[in-house]
């Protein structure tokens, strides 16, 4: 029946999970922080797939109430016991050193070492992920089991790091659509070797951007790969004048595990992006958790601060903080899977499809029902599996297309998948029973 695939359908063809997983695995080993060469290396890897523009913002730059910190880099770190044996080695896991640890090289007692160690007593085999960006300190992170076995002796501790004036680095990719109105897709790139949080989100958005290139879209899509919190704040401070173009937005993090899906609404709560994601999730066959906005989480905290109040929600699988793997070495490549990444990608593609196609129409024959059979409109769908849904969709669309209801309004009201409403509306349009009114996103 259809002349062409919709944007969402084009984005969703094939099985993207393997590709997304492979790229997540490629960037997983890199030691990232909120600044430094790990972020640059990650952005360069993304830049192999899309034409990423990389921005460097100098230390000391003021961004609203914040200041770009000094740049942190690390080459090596270890703890050696009295026999010269390395009992902990940064080369084995970059989680072993608290991010932004000051350089240190000295011999210390067990008692002093204990002042500088983080563990997870309730998950004794896992290494915790810890940071100290704005309080100068140093620390090691280790499995609690290792910590408990430490003997009372002198240890050599080495953190070969630098904390110096430098830059904060972020990357941006713009897919130009027909409209200057934008859809923002944002992923944080500041965590070291944590697969779900957020190699998964970075890889998913890279794949999406790559697939989108060459497609004609209604909206312009801005992909932002920036360190959490300070990166989003920096982008907002440097792009304040553009923010009003953002009509929809998603923060994408932790999208490779099998939980959820979870969506946290924007501060506005009922913007088109909120409704589109909720609709896509409810018709996905999964068991979604939909959360109202709260000022805690990822970079939606900045996008939804009252001075911006952008329609940006948070898309995740398991809710952050509610799984034992969260911010531990348990968040590794075994914790994410191509199938889950595919599913997450499909939900985001479906969401994009909804906002791309959320038109408003007018029924050209609003006085009583038009005779559908005479126009062959019941016929073509008669043998389809989805015939009943398509017939119901037709009746809903004809009834609610009064210039006041968008296709998403109709899909919600009729409790039908948006794709069925979209395809049926096209069919009715071709039959002359609908005429377009205006793009549904205008001031909605
Ligand atoms: Zn995190």
mmCIF file with all atom_site columns, N, CA and C in Angstrom, residues 222-277:
data_model
loop_
_atom_site.group_PDB
_atom_site.id
_atom_site.type_symbol
_atom_site.label_atom_id
_atom_site.label_alt_id
_atom_site.label_comp_id
_atom_site.label_asym_id
_atom_site.label_entity_id
_atom_site.label_seq_id
_atom_site.pdbx_PDB_ins_code
_atom_site.Cartn_x
_atom_site.Cartn_y
_atom_site.Cartn_z
_atom_site.occupancy
_atom_site.B_iso_or_equiv
_atom_site.pdbx_formal_charge
_atom_site.auth_seq_id
_atom_site.auth_comp_id
_atom_site.auth_asym_id
_atom_site.auth_atom_id
_atom_site.pdbx_PDB_model_num
ATOM 1   N N  . UNK A 1 222 ? 20.558 17.405 16.139 1.00 0.00 ? 222 UNK A N  1
ATOM 2   C CA . UNK A 1 222 ? 21.840 17.767 16.737 1.00 0.00 ? 222 UNK A CA 1
ATOM 3   C C  . UNK A 1 222 ? 22.254 16.662 17.694 1.00 0.00 ? 222 UNK A C  1
ATOM 4   N N  . UNK A 1 223 ? 23.401 16.076 17.416 1.00 0.00 ? 223 UNK A N  1
ATOM 5   C CA . UNK A 1 223 ? 23.947 15.016 18.270 1.00 0.00 ? 223 UNK A CA 1
ATOM 6   C C  . UNK A 1 223 ? 25.064 15.632 19.095 1.00 0.00 ? 223 UNK A C  1
ATOM 7   N N  . UNK A 1 224 ? 24.950 15.493 20.403 1.00 0.00 ? 224 UNK A N  1
ATOM 8   C CA . UNK A 1 224 ? 25.937 16.087 21.294 1.00 0.00 ? 224 UNK A CA 1
ATOM 9   C C  . UNK A 1 224 ? 26.585 14.993 22.144 1.00 0.00 ? 224 UNK A C  1
ATOM 10  N N  . UNK A 1 225 ? 27.904 14.922 22.033 1.00 0.00 ? 225 UNK A N  1
ATOM 11  C CA . UNK A 1 225 ? 28.680 13.964 22.823 1.00 0.00 ? 225 UNK A CA 1
ATOM 12  C C  . UNK A 1 225 ? 29.561 14.797 23.758 1.00 0.00 ? 225 UNK A C  1
ATOM 13  N N  . UNK A 1 226 ? 29.162 14.904 25.004 1.00 0.00 ? 226 UNK A N  1
ATOM 14  C CA . UNK A 1 226 ? 29.839 15.836 25.911 1.00 0.00 ? 226 UNK A CA 1
ATOM 15  C C  . UNK A 1 226 ? 29.969 15.197 27.290 1.00 0.00 ? 226 UNK A C  1
ATOM 16  N N  . UNK A 1 227 ? 30.981 15.639 28.051 1.00 0.00 ? 227 UNK A N  1
ATOM 17  C CA . UNK A 1 227 ? 31.075 15.142 29.424 1.00 0.00 ? 227 UNK A CA 1
ATOM 18  C C  . UNK A 1 227 ? 29.822 15.510 30.226 1.00 0.00 ? 227 UNK A C  1
ATOM 19  N N  . UNK A 1 228 ? 29.425 14.640 31.130 1.00 0.00 ? 228 UNK A N  1
ATOM 20  C CA . UNK A 1 228 ? 28.213 14.853 31.918 1.00 0.00 ? 228 UNK A CA 1
ATOM 21  C C  . UNK A 1 228 ? 28.286 16.140 32.722 1.00 0.00 ? 228 UNK A C  1
ATOM 22  N N  . UNK A 1 229 ? 27.178 16.740 32.946 1.00 0.00 ? 229 UNK A N  1
ATOM 23  C CA . UNK A 1 229 ? 27.004 17.971 33.724 1.00 0.00 ? 229 UNK A CA 1
ATOM 24  C C  . UNK A 1 229 ? 27.807 19.142 33.142 1.00 0.00 ? 229 UNK A C  1
ATOM 25  N N  . UNK A 1 230 ? 29.116 19.188 33.375 1.00 0.00 ? 230 UNK A N  1
ATOM 26  C CA . UNK A 1 230 ? 29.898 20.351 32.942 1.00 0.00 ? 230 UNK A CA 1
ATOM 27  C C  . UNK A 1 230 ? 29.872 20.504 31.415 1.00 0.00 ? 230 UNK A C  1
ATOM 28  N N  . UNK A 1 231 ? 29.798 19.377 30.691 1.00 0.00 ? 231 UNK A N  1
ATOM 29  C CA . UNK A 1 231 ? 29.748 19.447 29.222 1.00 0.00 ? 231 UNK A CA 1
ATOM 30  C C  . UNK A 1 231 ? 28.427 20.018 28.736 1.00 0.00 ? 231 UNK A C  1
ATOM 31  N N  . UNK A 1 232 ? 27.337 19.557 29.326 1.00 0.00 ? 232 UNK A N  1
ATOM 32  C CA . UNK A 1 232 ? 26.014 20.064 28.934 1.00 0.00 ? 232 UNK A CA 1
ATOM 33  C C  . UNK A 1 232 ? 25.889 21.538 29.310 1.00 0.00 ? 232 UNK A C  1
ATOM 34  N N  . UNK A 1 233 ? 26.404 21.881 30.498 1.00 0.00 ? 233 UNK A N  1
ATOM 35  C CA . UNK A 1 233 ? 26.363 23.287 30.936 1.00 0.00 ? 233 UNK A CA 1
ATOM 36  C C  . UNK A 1 233 ? 27.170 24.148 29.959 1.00 0.00 ? 233 UNK A C  1
ATOM 37  N N  . UNK A 1 234 ? 28.333 23.646 29.564 1.00 0.00 ? 234 UNK A N  1
ATOM 38  C CA . UNK A 1 234 ? 29.183 24.385 28.627 1.00 0.00 ? 234 UNK A CA 1
ATOM 39  C C  . UNK A 1 234 ? 28.465 24.578 27.291 1.00 0.00 ? 234 UNK A C  1
ATOM 40  N N  . UNK A 1 235 ? 27.850 23.514 26.791 1.00 0.00 ? 235 UNK A N  1
ATOM 41  C CA . UNK A 1 235 ? 27.148 23.632 25.502 1.00 0.00 ? 235 UNK A CA 1
ATOM 42  C C  . UNK A 1 235 ? 26.012 24.650 25.619 1.00 0.00 ? 235 UNK A C  1
ATOM 43  N N  . UNK A 1 236 ? 25.262 24.578 26.700 1.00 0.00 ? 236 UNK A N  1
ATOM 44  C CA . UNK A 1 236 ? 24.135 25.509 26.869 1.00 0.00 ? 236 UNK A CA 1
ATOM 45  C C  . UNK A 1 236 ? 24.636 26.949 26.971 1.00 0.00 ? 236 UNK A C  1
ATOM 46  N N  . UNK A 1 237 ? 25.747 27.147 27.697 1.00 0.00 ? 237 UNK A N  1
ATOM 47  C CA . UNK A 1 237 ? 26.273 28.503 27.857 1.00 0.00 ? 237 UNK A CA 1
ATOM 48  C C  . UNK A 1 237 ? 26.738 29.078 26.523 1.00 0.00 ? 237 UNK A C  1
ATOM 49  N N  . UNK A 1 238 ? 27.256 28.212 25.651 1.00 0.00 ? 238 UNK A N  1
ATOM 50  C CA . UNK A 1 238 ? 27.782 28.698 24.369 1.00 0.00 ? 238 UNK A CA 1
ATOM 51  C C  . UNK A 1 238 ? 26.723 28.728 23.269 1.00 0.00 ? 238 UNK A C  1
ATOM 52  N N  . UNK A 1 239 ? 25.553 28.201 23.543 1.00 0.00 ? 239 UNK A N  1
ATOM 53  C CA . UNK A 1 239 ? 24.526 28.086 22.501 1.00 0.00 ? 239 UNK A CA 1
ATOM 54  C C  . UNK A 1 239 ? 23.169 28.576 22.968 1.00 0.00 ? 239 UNK A C  1
ATOM 55  N N  . UNK A 1 240 ? 23.200 29.476 23.918 1.00 0.00 ? 240 UNK A N  1
ATOM 56  C CA . UNK A 1 240 ? 21.953 29.913 24.536 1.00 0.00 ? 240 UNK A CA 1
ATOM 57  C C  . UNK A 1 240 ? 20.968 30.441 23.488 1.00 0.00 ? 240 UNK A C  1
ATOM 58  N N  . UNK A 1 241 ? 21.503 31.158 22.504 1.00 0.00 ? 241 UNK A N  1
ATOM 59  C CA . UNK A 1 241 ? 20.617 31.767 21.502 1.00 0.00 ? 241 UNK A CA 1
ATOM 60  C C  . UNK A 1 241 ? 19.952 30.735 20.608 1.00 0.00 ? 241 UNK A C  1
ATOM 61  N N  . UNK A 1 242 ? 20.524 29.531 20.531 1.00 0.00 ? 242 UNK A N  1
ATOM 62  C CA . UNK A 1 242 ? 19.959 28.506 19.639 1.00 0.00 ? 242 UNK A CA 1
ATOM 63  C C  . UNK A 1 242 ? 18.940 27.619 20.336 1.00 0.00 ? 242 UNK A C  1
ATOM 64  N N  . UNK A 1 243 ? 18.896 27.718 21.642 1.00 0.00 ? 243 UNK A N  1
ATOM 65  C CA . UNK A 1 243 ? 18.140 26.711 22.389 1.00 0.00 ? 243 UNK A CA 1
ATOM 66  C C  . UNK A 1 243 ? 16.662 26.708 22.058 1.00 0.00 ? 243 UNK A C  1
ATOM 67  N N  . UNK A 1 244 ? 16.141 27.863 21.690 1.00 0.00 ? 244 UNK A N  1
ATOM 68  C CA . UNK A 1 244 ? 14.710 27.886 21.416 1.00 0.00 ? 244 UNK A CA 1
ATOM 69  C C  . UNK A 1 244 ? 14.340 27.091 20.168 1.00 0.00 ? 244 UNK A C  1
ATOM 70  N N  . UNK A 1 245 ? 15.354 26.743 19.370 1.00 0.00 ? 245 UNK A N  1
ATOM 71  C CA . UNK A 1 245 ? 15.075 25.890 18.201 1.00 0.00 ? 245 UNK A CA 1
ATOM 72  C C  . UNK A 1 245 ? 14.817 24.443 18.600 1.00 0.00 ? 245 UNK A C  1
ATOM 73  N N  . UNK A 1 246 ? 15.216 24.091 19.814 1.00 0.00 ? 246 UNK A N  1
ATOM 74  C CA . UNK A 1 246 ? 15.081 22.685 20.222 1.00 0.00 ? 246 UNK A CA 1
ATOM 75  C C  . UNK A 1 246 ? 13.626 22.387 20.553 1.00 0.00 ? 246 UNK A C  1
ATOM 76  N N  . UNK A 1 247 ? 12.991 21.617 19.693 1.00 0.00 ? 247 UNK A N  1
ATOM 77  C CA . UNK A 1 247 ? 11.573 21.284 19.875 1.00 0.00 ? 247 UNK A CA 1
ATOM 78  C C  . UNK A 1 247 ? 11.402 19.938 20.570 1.00 0.00 ? 247 UNK A C  1
ATOM 79  N N  . UNK A 1 248 ? 12.425 19.102 20.446 1.00 0.00 ? 248 UNK A N  1
ATOM 80  C CA . UNK A 1 248 ? 12.386 17.779 21.074 1.00 0.00 ? 248 UNK A CA 1
ATOM 81  C C  . UNK A 1 248 ? 13.805 17.428 21.482 1.00 0.00 ? 248 UNK A C  1
ATOM 82  N N  . UNK A 1 249 ? 13.931 16.628 22.534 1.00 0.00 ? 249 UNK A N  1
ATOM 83  C CA . UNK A 1 249 ? 15.282 16.200 22.888 1.00 0.00 ? 249 UNK A CA 1
ATOM 84  C C  . UNK A 1 249 ? 15.260 14.966 23.763 1.00 0.00 ? 249 UNK A C  1
ATOM 85  N N  . UNK A 1 250 ? 16.333 14.187 23.634 1.00 0.00 ? 250 UNK A N  1
ATOM 86  C CA . UNK A 1 250 ? 16.493 13.005 24.476 1.00 0.00 ? 250 UNK A CA 1
ATOM 87  C C  . UNK A 1 250 ? 17.931 12.933 24.972 1.00 0.00 ? 250 UNK A C  1
ATOM 88  N N  . UNK A 1 251 ? 18.062 12.691 26.259 1.00 0.00 ? 251 UNK A N  1
ATOM 89  C CA . UNK A 1 251 ? 19.343 12.286 26.816 1.00 0.00 ? 251 UNK A CA 1
ATOM 90  C C  . UNK A 1 251 ? 19.332 10.764 26.761 1.00 0.00 ? 251 UNK A C  1
ATOM 91  N N  . UNK A 1 252 ? 20.380 10.194 26.191 1.00 0.00 ? 252 UNK A N  1
ATOM 92  C CA . UNK A 1 252 ? 20.416 8.752  25.951 1.00 0.00 ? 252 UNK A CA 1
ATOM 93  C C  . UNK A 1 252 ? 21.552 8.161  26.775 1.00 0.00 ? 252 UNK A C  1
ATOM 94  N N  . UNK A 1 253 ? 21.202 7.356  27.771 1.00 0.00 ? 253 UNK A N  1
ATOM 95  C CA . UNK A 1 253 ? 22.243 6.733  28.590 1.00 0.00 ? 253 UNK A CA 1
ATOM 96  C C  . UNK A 1 253 ? 21.779 5.372  29.077 1.00 0.00 ? 253 UNK A C  1
ATOM 97  N N  . UNK A 1 254 ? 22.702 4.454  29.162 1.00 0.00 ? 254 UNK A N  1
ATOM 98  C CA . UNK A 1 254 ? 22.416 3.106  29.678 1.00 0.00 ? 254 UNK A CA 1
ATOM 99  C C  . UNK A 1 254 ? 21.320 2.435  28.875 1.00 0.00 ? 254 UNK A C  1
ATOM 100 N N  . UNK A 1 255 ? 21.632 2.126  27.632 1.00 0.00 ? 255 UNK A N  1
ATOM 101 C CA . UNK A 1 255 ? 20.613 1.579  26.729 1.00 0.00 ? 255 UNK A CA 1
ATOM 102 C C  . UNK A 1 255 ? 20.938 0.170  26.258 1.00 0.00 ? 255 UNK A C  1
ATOM 103 N N  . UNK A 1 256 ? 21.903 -0.485 26.937 1.00 0.00 ? 256 UNK A N  1
ATOM 104 C CA . UNK A 1 256 ? 22.315 -1.802 26.459 1.00 0.00 ? 256 UNK A CA 1
ATOM 105 C C  . UNK A 1 256 ? 21.941 -2.964 27.360 1.00 0.00 ? 256 UNK A C  1
ATOM 106 N N  . UNK A 1 257 ? 21.339 -2.681 28.520 1.00 0.00 ? 257 UNK A N  1
ATOM 107 C CA . UNK A 1 257 ? 20.941 -3.785 29.402 1.00 0.00 ? 257 UNK A CA 1
ATOM 108 C C  . UNK A 1 257 ? 19.510 -4.199 29.066 1.00 0.00 ? 257 UNK A C  1
ATOM 109 N N  . UNK A 1 258 ? 19.068 -5.279 29.678 1.00 0.00 ? 258 UNK A N  1
ATOM 110 C CA . UNK A 1 258 ? 17.762 -5.836 29.306 1.00 0.00 ? 258 UNK A CA 1
ATOM 111 C C  . UNK A 1 258 ? 16.607 -5.309 30.135 1.00 0.00 ? 258 UNK A C  1
ATOM 112 N N  . UNK A 1 259 ? 16.855 -4.325 30.996 1.00 0.00 ? 259 UNK A N  1
ATOM 113 C CA . UNK A 1 259 ? 15.781 -3.825 31.854 1.00 0.00 ? 259 UNK A CA 1
ATOM 114 C C  . UNK A 1 259 ? 14.916 -2.807 31.157 1.00 0.00 ? 259 UNK A C  1
ATOM 115 N N  . UNK A 1 260 ? 13.909 -2.338 31.894 1.00 0.00 ? 260 UNK A N  1
ATOM 116 C CA . UNK A 1 260 ? 13.056 -1.256 31.394 1.00 0.00 ? 260 UNK A CA 1
ATOM 117 C C  . UNK A 1 260 ? 12.264 -1.645 30.169 1.00 0.00 ? 260 UNK A C  1
ATOM 118 N N  . UNK A 1 261 ? 12.063 -0.752 29.238 1.00 0.00 ? 261 UNK A N  1
ATOM 119 C CA . UNK A 1 261 ? 12.671 0.569  29.132 1.00 0.00 ? 261 UNK A CA 1
ATOM 120 C C  . UNK A 1 261 ? 12.103 1.561  30.144 1.00 0.00 ? 261 UNK A C  1
ATOM 121 N N  . UNK A 1 262 ? 12.921 2.580  30.421 1.00 0.00 ? 262 UNK A N  1
ATOM 122 C CA . UNK A 1 262 ? 12.525 3.624  31.358 1.00 0.00 ? 262 UNK A CA 1
ATOM 123 C C  . UNK A 1 262 ? 12.586 4.965  30.641 1.00 0.00 ? 262 UNK A C  1
ATOM 124 N N  . UNK A 1 263 ? 11.561 5.758  30.848 1.00 0.00 ? 263 UNK A N  1
ATOM 125 C CA . UNK A 1 263 ? 11.591 7.114  30.310 1.00 0.00 ? 263 UNK A CA 1
ATOM 126 C C  . UNK A 1 263 ? 11.240 8.090  31.418 1.00 0.00 ? 263 UNK A C  1
ATOM 127 N N  . UNK A 1 264 ? 12.108 9.063  31.593 1.00 0.00 ? 264 UNK A N  1
ATOM 128 C CA . UNK A 1 264 ? 11.809 10.146 32.537 1.00 0.00 ? 264 UNK A CA 1
ATOM 129 C C  . UNK A 1 264 ? 11.416 11.367 31.730 1.00 0.00 ? 264 UNK A C  1
ATOM 130 N N  . UNK A 1 265 ? 10.230 11.846 31.985 1.00 0.00 ? 265 UNK A N  1
ATOM 131 C CA . UNK A 1 265 ? 9.691  12.952 31.194 1.00 0.00 ? 265 UNK A CA 1
ATOM 132 C C  . UNK A 1 265 ? 10.476 14.240 31.401 1.00 0.00 ? 265 UNK A C  1
ATOM 133 N N  . UNK A 1 266 ? 10.328 15.122 30.430 1.00 0.00 ? 266 UNK A N  1
ATOM 134 C CA . UNK A 1 266 ? 10.907 16.459 30.556 1.00 0.00 ? 266 UNK A CA 1
ATOM 135 C C  . UNK A 1 266 ? 10.183 17.205 31.664 1.00 0.00 ? 266 UNK A C  1
ATOM 136 N N  . UNK A 1 267 ? 10.755 18.313 32.060 1.00 0.00 ? 267 UNK A N  1
ATOM 137 C CA . UNK A 1 267 ? 10.139 19.137 33.112 1.00 0.00 ? 267 UNK A CA 1
ATOM 138 C C  . UNK A 1 267 ? 8.759  19.605 32.681 1.00 0.00 ? 267 UNK A C  1
ATOM 139 N N  . UNK A 1 268 ? 8.599  19.814 31.372 1.00 0.00 ? 268 UNK A N  1
ATOM 140 C CA . UNK A 1 268 ? 7.281  20.242 30.886 1.00 0.00 ? 268 UNK A CA 1
ATOM 141 C C  . UNK A 1 268 ? 6.230  19.152 31.079 1.00 0.00 ? 268 UNK A C  1
ATOM 142 N N  . UNK A 1 269 ? 6.660  17.902 30.978 1.00 0.00 ? 269 UNK A N  1
ATOM 143 C CA . UNK A 1 269 ? 5.810  16.772 31.330 1.00 0.00 ? 269 UNK A CA 1
ATOM 144 C C  . UNK A 1 269 ? 4.860  16.290 30.258 1.00 0.00 ? 269 UNK A C  1
ATOM 145 N N  . UNK A 1 270 ? 4.431  17.187 29.389 1.00 0.00 ? 270 UNK A N  1
ATOM 146 C CA . UNK A 1 270 ? 3.440  16.761 28.395 1.00 0.00 ? 270 UNK A CA 1
ATOM 147 C C  . UNK A 1 270 ? 3.818  17.310 27.022 1.00 0.00 ? 270 UNK A C  1
ATOM 148 N N  . UNK A 1 271 ? 5.119  17.457 26.800 1.00 0.00 ? 271 UNK A N  1
ATOM 149 C CA . UNK A 1 271 ? 5.550  17.958 25.497 1.00 0.00 ? 271 UNK A CA 1
ATOM 150 C C  . UNK A 1 271 ? 5.469  16.808 24.491 1.00 0.00 ? 271 UNK A C  1
ATOM 151 N N  . UNK A 1 272 ? 5.625  17.165 23.226 1.00 0.00 ? 272 UNK A N  1
ATOM 152 C CA . UNK A 1 272 ? 5.446  16.149 22.179 1.00 0.00 ? 272 UNK A CA 1
ATOM 153 C C  . UNK A 1 272 ? 6.451  15.003 22.334 1.00 0.00 ? 272 UNK A C  1
ATOM 154 N N  . UNK A 1 273 ? 7.680  15.324 22.752 1.00 0.00 ? 273 UNK A N  1
ATOM 155 C CA . UNK A 1 273 ? 8.664  14.249 22.918 1.00 0.00 ? 273 UNK A CA 1
ATOM 156 C C  . UNK A 1 273 ? 8.223  13.289 24.029 1.00 0.00 ? 273 UNK A C  1
ATOM 157 N N  . UNK A 1 274 ? 7.686  13.848 25.104 1.00 0.00 ? 274 UNK A N  1
ATOM 158 C CA . UNK A 1 274 ? 7.222  12.986 26.202 1.00 0.00 ? 274 UNK A CA 1
ATOM 159 C C  . UNK A 1 274 ? 6.132  12.040 25.695 1.00 0.00 ? 274 UNK A C  1
ATOM 160 N N  . UNK A 1 275 ? 5.200  12.599 24.971 1.00 0.00 ? 275 UNK A N  1
ATOM 161 C CA . UNK A 1 275 ? 4.080  11.782 24.475 1.00 0.00 ? 275 UNK A CA 1
ATOM 162 C C  . UNK A 1 275 ? 4.559  10.767 23.441 1.00 0.00 ? 275 UNK A C  1
ATOM 163 N N  . UNK A 1 276 ? 5.504  11.179 22.597 1.00 0.00 ? 276 UNK A N  1
ATOM 164 C CA . UNK A 1 276 ? 5.989  10.278 21.546 1.00 0.00 ? 276 UNK A CA 1
ATOM 165 C C  . UNK A 1 276 ? 6.725  9.079  22.149 1.00 0.00 ? 276 UNK A C  1
ATOM 166 N N  . UNK A 1 277 ? 7.606  9.333  23.128 1.00 0.00 ? 277 UNK A N  1
ATOM 167 C CA . UNK A 1 277 ? 8.355  8.218  23.730 1.00 0.00 ? 277 UNK A CA 1
ATOM 168 C C  . UNK A 1 277 ? 7.394  7.295  24.482 1.00 0.00 ? 277 UNK A C  1
#
